[in-house]
Coordinates of N, CA and C and ligand atoms in Angstrom, one line a residue:
M199 N 3.5 -39.3 25.6 CA 3.6 -38.2 24.2 C 5.1 -36.9 24.9
E200 N 5.4 -37.0 23.8 CA 6.7 -36.3 24.2 C 6.4 -34.3 23.7
L201 N 6.6 -33.2 24.8 CA 6.7 -32.0 23.6 C 8.1 -31.5 23.1
K202 N 7.9 -31.1 21.9 CA 9.0 -30.7 21.0 C 7.8 -28.8 21.2
A203 N 7.3 -28.8 21.3 CA 7.4 -27.2 21.0 C 6.6 -26.4 21.4
I204 N 6.5 -25.0 21.2 CA 6.3 -24.4 22.3 C 6.2 -22.7 21.4
I205 N 4.2 -22.5 20.8 CA 3.6 -22.0 20.5 C 3.4 -20.6 21.3
F206 N 3.8 -19.0 20.8 CA 3.2 -18.3 21.3 C 2.6 -17.6 20.1
D207 N 1.4 -16.9 21.3 CA 0.5 -15.7 20.5 C 1.9 -14.3 20.7
L208 N 1.5 -13.3 19.8 CA 2.0 -12.3 19.9 C 1.5 -11.4 20.7
D209 N 1.1 -10.2 20.4 CA 0.3 -9.3 21.2 C -0.4 -10.2 22.5
G210 N 0.2 -9.4 24.1 CA -0.3 -9.7 25.2 C 0.8 -10.8 26.4
V211 N 1.7 -11.0 24.9 CA 2.3 -13.5 25.0 C 3.5 -12.5 25.2
V212 N 4.0 -11.9 23.7 CA 5.5 -11.9 24.4 C 5.6 -10.1 24.5
C213 N 4.8 -9.1 23.9 CA 4.3 -7.2 24.3 C 3.5 -7.1 24.3
S214 N 3.0 -6.4 24.3 CA 1.8 -5.7 25.1 C 1.6 -4.4 23.9
T215 N 1.2 -4.9 22.9 CA 1.1 -3.8 21.8 C -0.3 -3.4 21.4
D216 N -1.4 -4.2 22.9 CA -2.4 -3.8 22.5 C -3.6 -2.4 23.4
E217 N -2.5 -1.9 23.5 CA -2.1 -0.7 24.0 C -2.3 0.5 22.4
Y218 N -1.5 0.4 21.2 CA -1.1 0.9 20.8 C -2.6 0.6 19.8
H219 N -2.8 -0.7 19.5 CA -3.7 -1.3 18.9 C -5.1 0.2 19.0
Y220 N -5.5 0.5 20.9 CA -6.2 0.7 21.1 C -5.8 2.4 20.7
L221 N -5.5 2.8 20.8 CA -4.9 4.4 20.5 C -5.1 4.2 18.9
A222 N -4.8 3.5 18.0 CA -5.0 3.6 16.6 C -6.4 3.8 15.7
W223 N -7.2 2.7 16.5 CA -9.1 2.5 16.2 C -9.3 3.7 17.7
K224 N -9.0 4.5 18.2 CA -9.4 5.4 18.6 C -9.2 6.4 18.5
S225 N -8.3 6.7 17.8 CA -8.5 7.8 16.7 C -9.2 7.3 15.8
L226 N -9.0 6.4 15.3 CA -10.0 6.6 13.7 C -11.7 6.5 14.3
S227 N -12.3 5.6 15.1 CA -13.2 5.3 15.3 C -13.8 7.0 16.3
D228 N -13.3 8.3 17.4 CA -13.0 9.1 17.5 C -13.2 11.0 15.5
E229 N -12.5 10.4 15.0 CA -12.7 10.7 14.3 C -14.2 10.4 13.3
L230 N -15.4 9.8 13.2 CA -15.4 8.4 12.7 C -16.9 8.9 13.8
G231 N -17.0 9.3 14.7 CA -17.5 9.2 15.7 C -18.9 8.6 16.1
I232 N -17.8 7.5 16.2 CA -17.9 6.9 16.9 C -17.4 5.5 18.0
Y233 N -18.3 5.3 19.5 CA -18.4 5.2 20.4 C -17.5 3.5 20.4
F234 N -15.7 4.0 21.4 CA -15.3 3.0 20.9 C -14.8 3.2 22.8
D235 N -14.3 2.0 23.4 CA -14.2 2.4 24.9 C -13.1 1.4 25.1
R236 N -11.7 0.9 26.6 CA -10.6 0.1 26.1 C -11.6 -1.5 26.6
E237 N -12.3 -1.2 26.9 CA -13.8 -2.4 27.7 C -13.8 -3.6 25.5
I238 N -14.6 -2.1 24.8 CA -14.6 -2.8 23.5 C -13.2 -3.6 23.1
N239 N -12.5 -2.6 22.9 CA -10.9 -2.9 22.9 C -10.6 -4.3 22.7
N240 N -11.2 -5.0 24.2 CA -10.7 -6.5 25.0 C -10.9 -7.2 23.7
R241 N -12.4 -6.9 23.0 CA -13.5 -7.9 22.6 C -12.2 -8.4 21.3
L242 N -11.3 -7.3 21.0 CA -10.5 -7.5 19.5 C -9.5 -8.2 19.8
R243 N -8.9 -8.1 21.0 CA -7.9 -9.3 21.9 C -7.7 -10.3 20.5
G244 N -6.5 -10.5 19.5 CA -6.9 -11.4 18.8 C -7.3 -11.7 17.9
V245 N -8.2 -10.7 17.3 CA -9.5 -10.6 17.0 C -8.6 -10.3 15.6
S246 N -9.3 -10.2 14.3 CA -8.2 -10.0 12.6 C -8.4 -8.5 12.5
R247 N -7.7 -7.7 11.8 CA -8.1 -6.7 11.7 C -9.1 -6.3 11.0
M248 N -9.8 -7.0 9.9 CA -10.4 -6.1 9.7 C -12.2 -6.9 10.0
D249 N -12.3 -7.7 11.0 CA -12.8 -8.3 12.1 C -13.2 -7.4 13.2
S250 N -12.0 -7.0 14.1 CA -11.5 -5.8 14.2 C -12.6 -4.9 14.0
L251 N -12.4 -4.1 12.4 CA -12.8 -3.2 12.4 C -14.7 -3.4 12.0
D252 N -15.0 -5.2 12.3 CA -16.4 -4.7 11.6 C -16.8 -4.9 13.6
I253 N -16.5 -5.4 14.5 CA -16.8 -4.4 15.7 C -17.1 -3.3 16.2
I254 N -16.0 -3.2 15.7 CA -16.3 -0.8 15.6 C -17.2 -0.4 15.2
L255 N -17.5 -0.6 13.9 CA -18.8 -0.7 13.3 C -20.3 -1.0 14.0
E256 N -19.0 -1.9 15.1 CA -21.7 -2.0 15.0 C -21.7 -1.3 15.6
R257 N -21.4 -0.1 16.0 CA -21.6 0.9 16.7 C -22.2 2.2 15.4
S258 N -22.0 2.5 14.6 CA -22.3 2.5 13.4 C -23.7 2.9 12.7
E259 N -23.8 4.0 12.8 CA -24.9 4.9 12.1 C -25.0 4.3 10.7
K260 N -23.7 4.8 10.1 CA -23.6 4.8 8.5 C -23.2 3.1 8.3
L261 N -23.8 2.7 7.7 CA -22.9 1.5 6.5 C -21.9 2.3 5.9
Y262 N -21.0 1.1 5.8 CA -19.8 0.9 4.8 C -19.8 0.6 3.8
T263 N -18.9 0.3 2.7 CA -19.4 -0.3 1.7 C -18.3 -1.6 2.2
P264 N -18.0 -2.2 1.9 CA -16.3 -3.8 1.6 C -15.2 -1.8 1.3
E265 N -15.5 -1.6 0.5 CA -14.3 -0.2 -0.1 C -14.0 0.6 0.2
E266 N -14.8 0.9 1.4 CA -14.8 2.2 2.9 C -14.4 1.4 4.1
K267 N -14.2 0.1 3.7 CA -13.8 -0.7 5.4 C -12.7 -0.7 5.1
Q268 N -11.7 -1.1 3.5 CA -10.8 -1.7 3.6 C -9.8 -0.3 3.7
E269 N -10.2 1.3 3.4 CA -9.9 2.3 3.7 C -9.2 2.7 5.3
L270 N -10.5 2.5 5.6 CA -10.6 2.8 7.2 C -9.7 1.6 8.1
A271 N -9.6 1.0 7.3 CA -8.4 -0.7 8.0 C -7.1 -0.5 7.8
T272 N -7.0 0.4 6.2 CA -5.6 0.4 6.4 C -5.5 2.1 7.1
V273 N -6.2 3.0 6.5 CA -6.3 3.9 7.7 C -5.3 3.9 9.5
K274 N -6.2 3.3 10.2 CA -5.5 2.5 11.8 C -3.7 1.0 11.8
N275 N -4.1 1.0 10.2 CA -2.7 -0.1 10.3 C -1.8 1.2 10.7
G276 N -2.1 2.1 9.4 CA -0.8 3.2 9.6 C -0.3 4.0 10.6
R277 N -1.8 3.9 11.6 CA -1.2 4.7 12.2 C -0.6 3.9 12.8
Y278 N -1.3 2.8 13.4 CA -0.9 1.9 14.7 C 1.3 1.4 14.1
V279 N 1.7 1.4 12.7 CA 2.5 1.5 12.2 C 3.3 2.7 13.3
E280 N 2.8 3.1 13.0 CA 3.4 4.5 14.0 C 3.9 4.7 14.9
L281 N 2.8 3.8 14.9 CA 3.5 3.7 16.7 C 3.7 2.5 17.4
L282 N 4.6 1.4 15.9 CA 4.4 0.7 16.4 C 6.5 0.4 15.6
Q283 N 7.1 2.3 15.7 CA 8.5 2.8 15.4 C 8.7 2.6 16.7
S284 N 7.9 2.6 17.4 CA 9.0 3.2 19.7 C 8.7 1.7 19.6
L285 N 8.7 0.7 19.4 CA 8.9 -0.7 20.1 C 10.1 -0.9 20.6
T286 N 11.0 -1.3 21.4 CA 12.2 -1.7 22.0 C 12.0 -2.8 22.9
P287 N 13.3 -3.2 22.9 CA 13.4 -4.7 23.9 C 12.3 -4.7 25.0
E288 N 13.3 -2.8 25.5 CA 12.1 -3.4 26.2 C 10.5 -3.4 26.1
N289 N 11.0 -3.9 25.5 CA 9.6 -3.5 25.9 C 9.2 -5.6 25.9
V290 N 9.6 -6.1 25.6 CA 9.4 -7.3 25.2 C 9.3 -7.9 27.2
L291 N 7.9 -8.7 27.1 CA 7.4 -9.0 28.5 C 7.9 -9.5 29.2
E292 N 8.4 -8.9 30.3 CA 8.9 -10.0 32.1 C 8.6 -11.7 31.5
G293 N 10.0 -12.3 32.1 CA 9.8 -13.5 32.0 C 10.1 -14.6 30.4
I294 N 10.2 -13.5 29.3 CA 10.0 -14.4 27.9 C 11.2 -14.7 27.6
P295 N 12.3 -13.2 27.4 CA 13.4 -13.8 27.4 C 13.8 -15.0 27.7
E296 N 14.2 -15.3 29.5 CA 14.4 -16.5 30.0 C 13.7 -18.0 29.7
F297 N 13.0 -17.7 29.0 CA 11.3 -18.8 29.0 C 12.0 -19.3 27.4
L298 N 12.7 -18.6 26.5 CA 12.9 -18.5 25.7 C 14.6 -19.1 25.7
A299 N 14.9 -19.1 25.8 CA 16.4 -19.5 26.5 C 16.7 -21.1 26.4
A300 N 15.6 -21.1 28.2 CA 15.1 -22.3 29.0 C 14.4 -23.7 27.1
C301 N 13.6 -23.0 26.4 CA 13.1 -23.3 25.6 C 15.1 -24.4 24.3
R302 N 15.4 -23.2 23.9 CA 16.8 -23.5 23.6 C 17.1 -24.4 23.7
E303 N 17.5 -24.1 25.0 CA 18.7 -24.9 25.8 C 18.4 -26.9 25.3
S304 N 16.6 -26.7 25.8 CA 16.0 -28.4 26.3 C 16.2 -29.0 24.6
G305 N 15.7 -28.0 24.3 CA 15.4 -28.3 23.1 C 14.1 -28.4 21.6
I306 N 14.2 -27.5 22.4 CA 11.9 -27.3 22.4 C 12.2 -26.0 21.0
K307 N 11.8 -26.2 19.9 CA 11.0 -25.1 19.0 C 10.0 -24.4 19.5
T308 N 10.3 -23.3 19.3 CA 9.3 -22.0 19.1 C 9.4 -21.5 18.1
A309 N 7.3 -21.2 17.5 CA 7.2 -20.2 17.0 C 6.7 -19.2 17.4
I310 N 5.5 -18.3 16.9 CA 4.7 -17.6 16.7 C 3.3 -17.2 16.0
A311 N 2.6 -17.5 16.3 CA 1.7 -18.5 15.8 C 0.1 -16.0 16.1
S312 N 0.7 -15.1 15.5 CA -0.1 -14.6 16.0 C -0.8 -13.7 14.7
A313 N -1.7 -13.2 14.5 CA -2.7 -12.6 14.4 C -2.6 -11.6 13.2
S314 N -2.0 -11.1 13.9 CA -0.5 -9.9 13.2 C -0.2 -9.9 12.2
K315 N -1.0 -9.1 11.0 CA 0.2 -9.4 9.5 C 1.4 -8.6 10.0
N316 N 1.6 -7.6 10.8 CA 2.9 -6.8 11.5 C 3.6 -7.3 12.2
A317 N 3.1 -9.2 12.6 CA 4.5 -9.3 12.9 C 5.8 -9.6 13.4
P318 N 6.0 -9.2 12.0 CA 7.1 -10.6 11.3 C 8.0 -8.0 11.9
F319 N 7.0 -7.3 11.8 CA 8.1 -6.5 12.2 C 8.7 -5.8 13.5
I320 N 6.9 -6.6 14.5 CA 7.2 -6.4 15.6 C 8.4 -6.5 16.3
I321 N 8.4 -7.9 15.5 CA 9.4 -9.0 16.2 C 10.7 -8.6 16.0
H322 N 10.7 -7.3 15.3 CA 11.9 -7.6 14.1 C 12.0 -6.7 15.5
K323 N 11.3 -5.2 15.9 CA 11.4 -3.8 16.6 C 12.3 -4.7 18.5
L324 N 11.4 -5.7 17.9 CA 11.7 -6.0 19.9 C 13.7 -7.7 19.9
N325 N 13.8 -7.3 18.8 CA 15.1 -7.7 18.3 C 15.1 -9.3 19.0
L326 N 14.4 -9.9 18.2 CA 13.7 -11.6 18.8 C 14.0 -11.9 17.2
E327 N 14.3 -11.8 16.8 CA 14.3 -12.9 14.9 C 15.6 -14.1 15.0
N328 N 15.8 -13.6 15.7 CA 17.4 -14.9 16.5 C 16.2 -16.2 17.9
K329 N 15.3 -16.4 18.3 CA 14.8 -16.5 18.6 C 13.5 -17.6 19.0
F330 N 13.4 -17.4 17.5 CA 11.9 -18.0 17.5 C 12.7 -18.4 16.2
D331 N 12.1 -20.0 16.2 CA 12.4 -20.9 14.6 C 11.9 -20.3 13.1
Y332 N 9.9 -20.2 12.8 CA 9.6 -19.8 12.6 C 7.5 -19.1 13.9
I333 N 8.1 -18.2 12.5 CA 6.7 -17.2 12.3 C 5.5 -17.1 11.4
A334 N 4.5 -17.2 11.4 CA 3.6 -18.2 10.9 C 3.4 -16.6 10.2
D335 N 2.7 -17.1 8.4 CA 2.3 -16.2 8.6 C 0.7 -15.6 8.5
A336 N -0.2 -14.8 9.1 CA -1.2 -14.5 8.8 C -1.7 -14.0 8.2
A337 N -1.0 -13.6 7.0 CA -1.7 -12.9 5.1 C -2.1 -14.8 4.4
S338 N -1.6 -15.2 4.9 CA -1.7 -16.4 4.5 C -2.8 -17.9 4.9
V339 N -3.5 -17.4 6.5 CA -4.3 -18.4 6.3 C -5.5 -17.7 6.8
E340 N -6.3 -19.1 6.0 CA -8.4 -18.7 5.8 C -8.5 -18.0 6.6
K341 N -8.6 -18.3 7.7 CA -9.8 -18.5 9.4 C -8.9 -18.0 10.4
S342 N -9.8 -16.7 11.0 CA -8.8 -15.9 12.1 C -9.6 -17.1 12.9
K343 N -8.6 -16.7 14.0 CA -8.6 -17.4 15.6 C -10.3 -17.2 15.6
P344 N -10.7 -17.5 16.5 CA -10.6 -19.2 16.7 C -10.0 -20.5 16.2
A345 N -10.7 -20.2 15.5 CA -10.1 -21.5 13.4 C -9.2 -21.2 14.3
P346 N -8.5 -23.0 14.0 CA -6.6 -23.3 14.6 C -6.1 -23.0 13.2
D347 N -6.9 -22.7 12.1 CA -5.7 -22.3 11.6 C -4.1 -22.5 11.6
I348 N -4.0 -21.1 12.6 CA -2.0 -20.3 12.5 C -1.8 -20.9 13.5
F349 N -1.9 -21.8 14.5 CA -1.6 -22.1 15.2 C -1.0 -23.4 13.7
L350 N -1.6 -24.3 13.5 CA -1.3 -25.7 12.8 C -0.6 -24.8 12.0
A351 N -1.0 -23.6 11.0 CA 0.6 -23.3 10.3 C 2.1 -22.9 11.4
A352 N 1.3 -22.9 12.0 CA 3.0 -22.5 13.2 C 3.8 -24.1 13.1
A353 N 2.9 -25.0 13.2 CA 3.5 -27.0 13.8 C 4.0 -26.8 12.3
E354 N 3.7 -26.6 11.4 CA 4.3 -27.5 10.0 C 4.9 -26.4 10.3
G355 N 4.9 -25.0 9.8 CA 6.5 -24.4 9.6 C 7.5 -25.0 10.7
L356 N 7.5 -25.7 11.4 CA 8.8 -26.5 12.1 C 8.7 -28.0 12.1
G357 N 7.4 -28.5 11.2 CA 7.3 -29.8 10.7 C 7.4 -30.7 12.2
I358 N 6.3 -30.0 13.0 CA 6.0 -30.7 14.4 C 4.8 -31.5 14.6
E359 N 5.2 -32.5 15.0 CA 2.4 -32.2 14.4 C 1.8 -31.2 16.0
P360 N 0.9 -31.2 15.8 CA 0.1 -30.6 16.7 C 0.2 -30.6 17.9
E361 N 0.3 -32.8 17.9 CA -0.4 -32.9 19.6 C 1.4 -32.9 20.2
H362 N 2.2 -32.6 19.8 CA 3.9 -32.3 20.6 C 3.7 -30.9 20.5
C363 N 2.9 -30.1 20.8 CA 3.0 -29.0 20.4 C 1.4 -28.4 21.5
I364 N 2.4 -26.7 23.1 CA 1.9 -26.8 23.1 C 1.2 -25.1 23.1
G365 N 0.1 -24.7 23.6 CA 0.3 -23.3 22.6 C -0.1 -21.8 23.9
I366 N 0.6 -21.0 23.8 CA -0.3 -20.1 24.9 C -1.0 -19.5 24.4
E367 N -1.2 -18.2 25.0 CA -2.2 -17.5 24.6 C -3.0 -16.4 26.4
D368 N -2.7 -15.3 26.0 CA -3.1 -13.9 26.4 C -4.6 -14.0 25.7
A369 N -5.8 -14.8 24.5 CA -7.8 -14.9 24.3 C -8.1 -15.4 24.6
K370 N -9.6 -15.6 25.0 CA -10.4 -16.4 24.7 C -10.6 -17.2 23.0
A371 N -10.4 -16.6 22.4 CA -10.1 -17.0 21.6 C -9.2 -17.8 20.9
G372 N -8.1 -17.0 20.9 CA -6.7 -18.3 21.0 C -6.4 -19.1 21.5
I373 N -7.1 -19.2 23.0 CA -7.5 -21.0 23.6 C -8.1 -21.4 22.4
E374 N -9.5 -21.1 22.5 CA -10.0 -22.5 21.4 C -9.1 -23.0 20.5
A375 N -8.9 -21.5 19.4 CA -8.2 -22.2 17.9 C -6.4 -23.1 18.6
I376 N -6.2 -22.8 19.9 CA -4.8 -24.5 20.2 C -5.7 -25.7 20.5
H377 N -7.1 -25.6 21.4 CA -7.6 -26.6 21.8 C -8.4 -27.3 19.6
A378 N -8.4 -26.3 18.8 CA -9.4 -26.5 18.3 C -7.8 -28.0 16.9
A379 N -6.9 -26.9 17.2 CA -5.3 -27.5 16.5 C -5.6 -28.9 17.1
G380 N -5.7 -29.4 18.6 CA -5.2 -30.1 19.1 C -3.8 -30.4 19.9
M381 N -3.8 -29.1 20.6 CA -2.8 -28.4 21.0 C -3.2 -28.4 22.9
K382 N -2.5 -29.1 23.1 CA -2.4 -28.1 25.0 C -2.2 -26.7 24.9
A383 N -2.8 -25.9 26.1 CA -3.5 -24.4 26.1 C -3.3 -24.3 27.2
V384 N -2.0 -22.8 27.5 CA -1.5 -22.6 28.7 C -1.8 -21.2 28.7
G385 N -2.8 -21.1 28.8 CA -3.9 -19.2 29.3 C -2.8 -18.2 30.4
I386 N -2.4 -17.2 29.6 CA -2.1 -16.1 30.8 C -2.8 -14.4 30.3
G387 N -3.1 -14.6 32.2 CA -4.7 -14.3 32.0 C -5.6 -14.3 33.3
S388 N -6.3 -14.3 32.8 CA -7.4 -14.9 34.4 C -8.2 -15.6 34.1
A389 N -9.0 -16.3 35.0 CA -10.4 -17.6 35.1 C -11.7 -16.2 34.2
D390 N -11.7 -15.4 34.5 CA -12.9 -14.8 34.1 C -13.5 -15.2 32.7
T391 N -12.2 -15.2 31.8 CA -12.3 -15.5 30.3 C -11.2 -16.7 29.6
L392 N -9.9 -17.6 30.7 CA -9.3 -18.2 29.3 C -9.8 -19.6 31.0
N393 N -11.0 -19.5 31.5 CA -11.3 -20.4 32.5 C -10.7 -21.9 31.3
E394 N -11.3 -22.3 29.2 CA -11.1 -23.0 28.8 C -9.2 -23.5 29.5
A395 N -8.5 -23.4 29.7 CA -7.1 -23.6 29.3 C -6.7 -24.5 30.3
D396 N -5.8 -25.4 30.3 CA -5.7 -26.9 30.5 C -4.7 -26.3 31.6
L397 N -3.4 -24.9 31.4 CA -2.4 -24.6 32.2 C -3.0 -22.4 32.8
L398 N -4.0 -22.0 33.7 CA -3.2 -20.7 33.8 C -2.2 -20.4 34.6
V399 N -1.9 -19.6 33.9 CA -0.8 -18.9 34.8 C -0.9 -17.1 34.7
S400 N -1.0 -16.1 36.0 CA -2.0 -15.3 36.0 C -0.9 -14.2 35.4
E401 N 0.7 -14.3 34.5 CA 1.5 -13.2 33.8 C 2.6 -13.5 33.4
T402 N 3.0 -13.2 32.7 CA 3.8 -13.7 31.6 C 5.4 -14.2 32.9
K403 N 5.4 -13.3 33.9 CA 6.6 -13.5 34.8 C 6.6 -14.5 35.4
A404 N 5.5 -15.5 35.1 CA 5.0 -16.5 35.7 C 5.1 -18.1 35.5
L405 N 5.5 -17.8 34.2 CA 6.0 -18.8 33.1 C 7.2 -19.4 33.6
E406 N 6.9 -20.9 34.3 CA 8.4 -21.7 35.2 C 8.5 -22.3 33.1
F407 N 9.0 -23.0 33.0 CA 9.9 -23.8 32.4 C 9.3 -25.6 32.1
K408 N 10.0 -25.1 33.9 CA 10.0 -26.6 34.1 C 8.7 -27.2 34.4
K409 N 7.5 -26.4 34.9 CA 5.9 -25.9 35.1 C 5.7 -26.3 34.4
I410 N 5.8 -25.9 32.9 CA 5.4 -26.1 31.6 C 5.6 -27.6 31.2
T411 N 6.9 -27.5 31.3 CA 6.7 -29.1 30.9 C 5.6 -30.0 31.1
E412 N 6.6 -29.8 32.9 CA 6.3 -30.6 33.2 C 4.0 -31.2 33.2
F413 N 3.7 -30.0 33.9 CA 2.6 -30.7 33.2 C 2.1 -31.2 31.7
F414 N 2.8 -30.4 31.0 CA 2.1 -30.6 28.8 C 2.6 -33.2 29.4
V415 N 3.3 -33.9 29.9 CA 3.8 -34.3 29.9 C 2.4 -35.5 30.5
K416 N 1.8 -34.4 32.4 CA 1.1 -35.3 33.0 C 0.0 -35.7 32.6
Ligands
LIG228 C1 -3.6 -9.7 17.3 C2 -5.0 -9.1 17.8 O1 -2.5 -9.8 17.7 O2 -3.8 -8.7 15.5 C3 -5.4 -7.2 17.1 O3 -4.9 -9.2 18.9 C4 -4.5 -7.4 16.0 O4 -5.6 -7.0 17.6 C5 -3.8 -8.5 15.6 O5 -6.8 -6.6 15.7 C6 -4.2 -8.1 13.6 O6 -3.8 -7.5 14.4 P1 -2.9 -6.5 12.1 O7 -2.0 -6.1 13.2 O8 -3.1 -7.6 11.4 O9 -3.4 -5.4 12.3
LIG229 MG1 -3.0 -11.4 22.0

């Protein structure tokens, strides 16, 4: 089987915007008087905005209407987008520019499959627009990770069958999504949460193009 494309998650793989998500959710939950910490924030990795809000509201005594929840999500996103303004190309995680360059040199297509509706803006701030061949649209997929939808949308956008793709993820829900899409999964992080990955590397700077392509053909 030939490797034709590598599909990247964004948060935790290309950059670390999870801290900004944390700060934005934290200021909202403090205002609402709901307990929220970094451990709960870890449960939000790869999870859509509304599903993240539902996780935060598990600790709320008050029940919120769908309209109120929509409003809360909008407030959080406003604060998150404000924090994103400070992103620069310096925030691209170590090893990613070299890895993307090696993909291009070898004719392997690249795409972003992120749950974030802010993905195009983040890619723009990181000055990576010309480095990816496609950015899948989180707003137009039906189900978020661990469903395969966003990875399938990325493969379709590239015009490549899923069995010729590798997905790279830092979240358990993301590894499940990659497998559900029929792709091989590379995990970035530790075996505690990513034990289902087909290949695990501890951090992005350990992503070696040769190692990844060799693993695929095995
Ligand atoms: C994912 C993050 O990339 O995007 C989640 O890991 C986040 O934490 C999700 O909730 C949705 O992001 P956004 O930008 O659409 O609110
Ligand atoms: Mg992620």
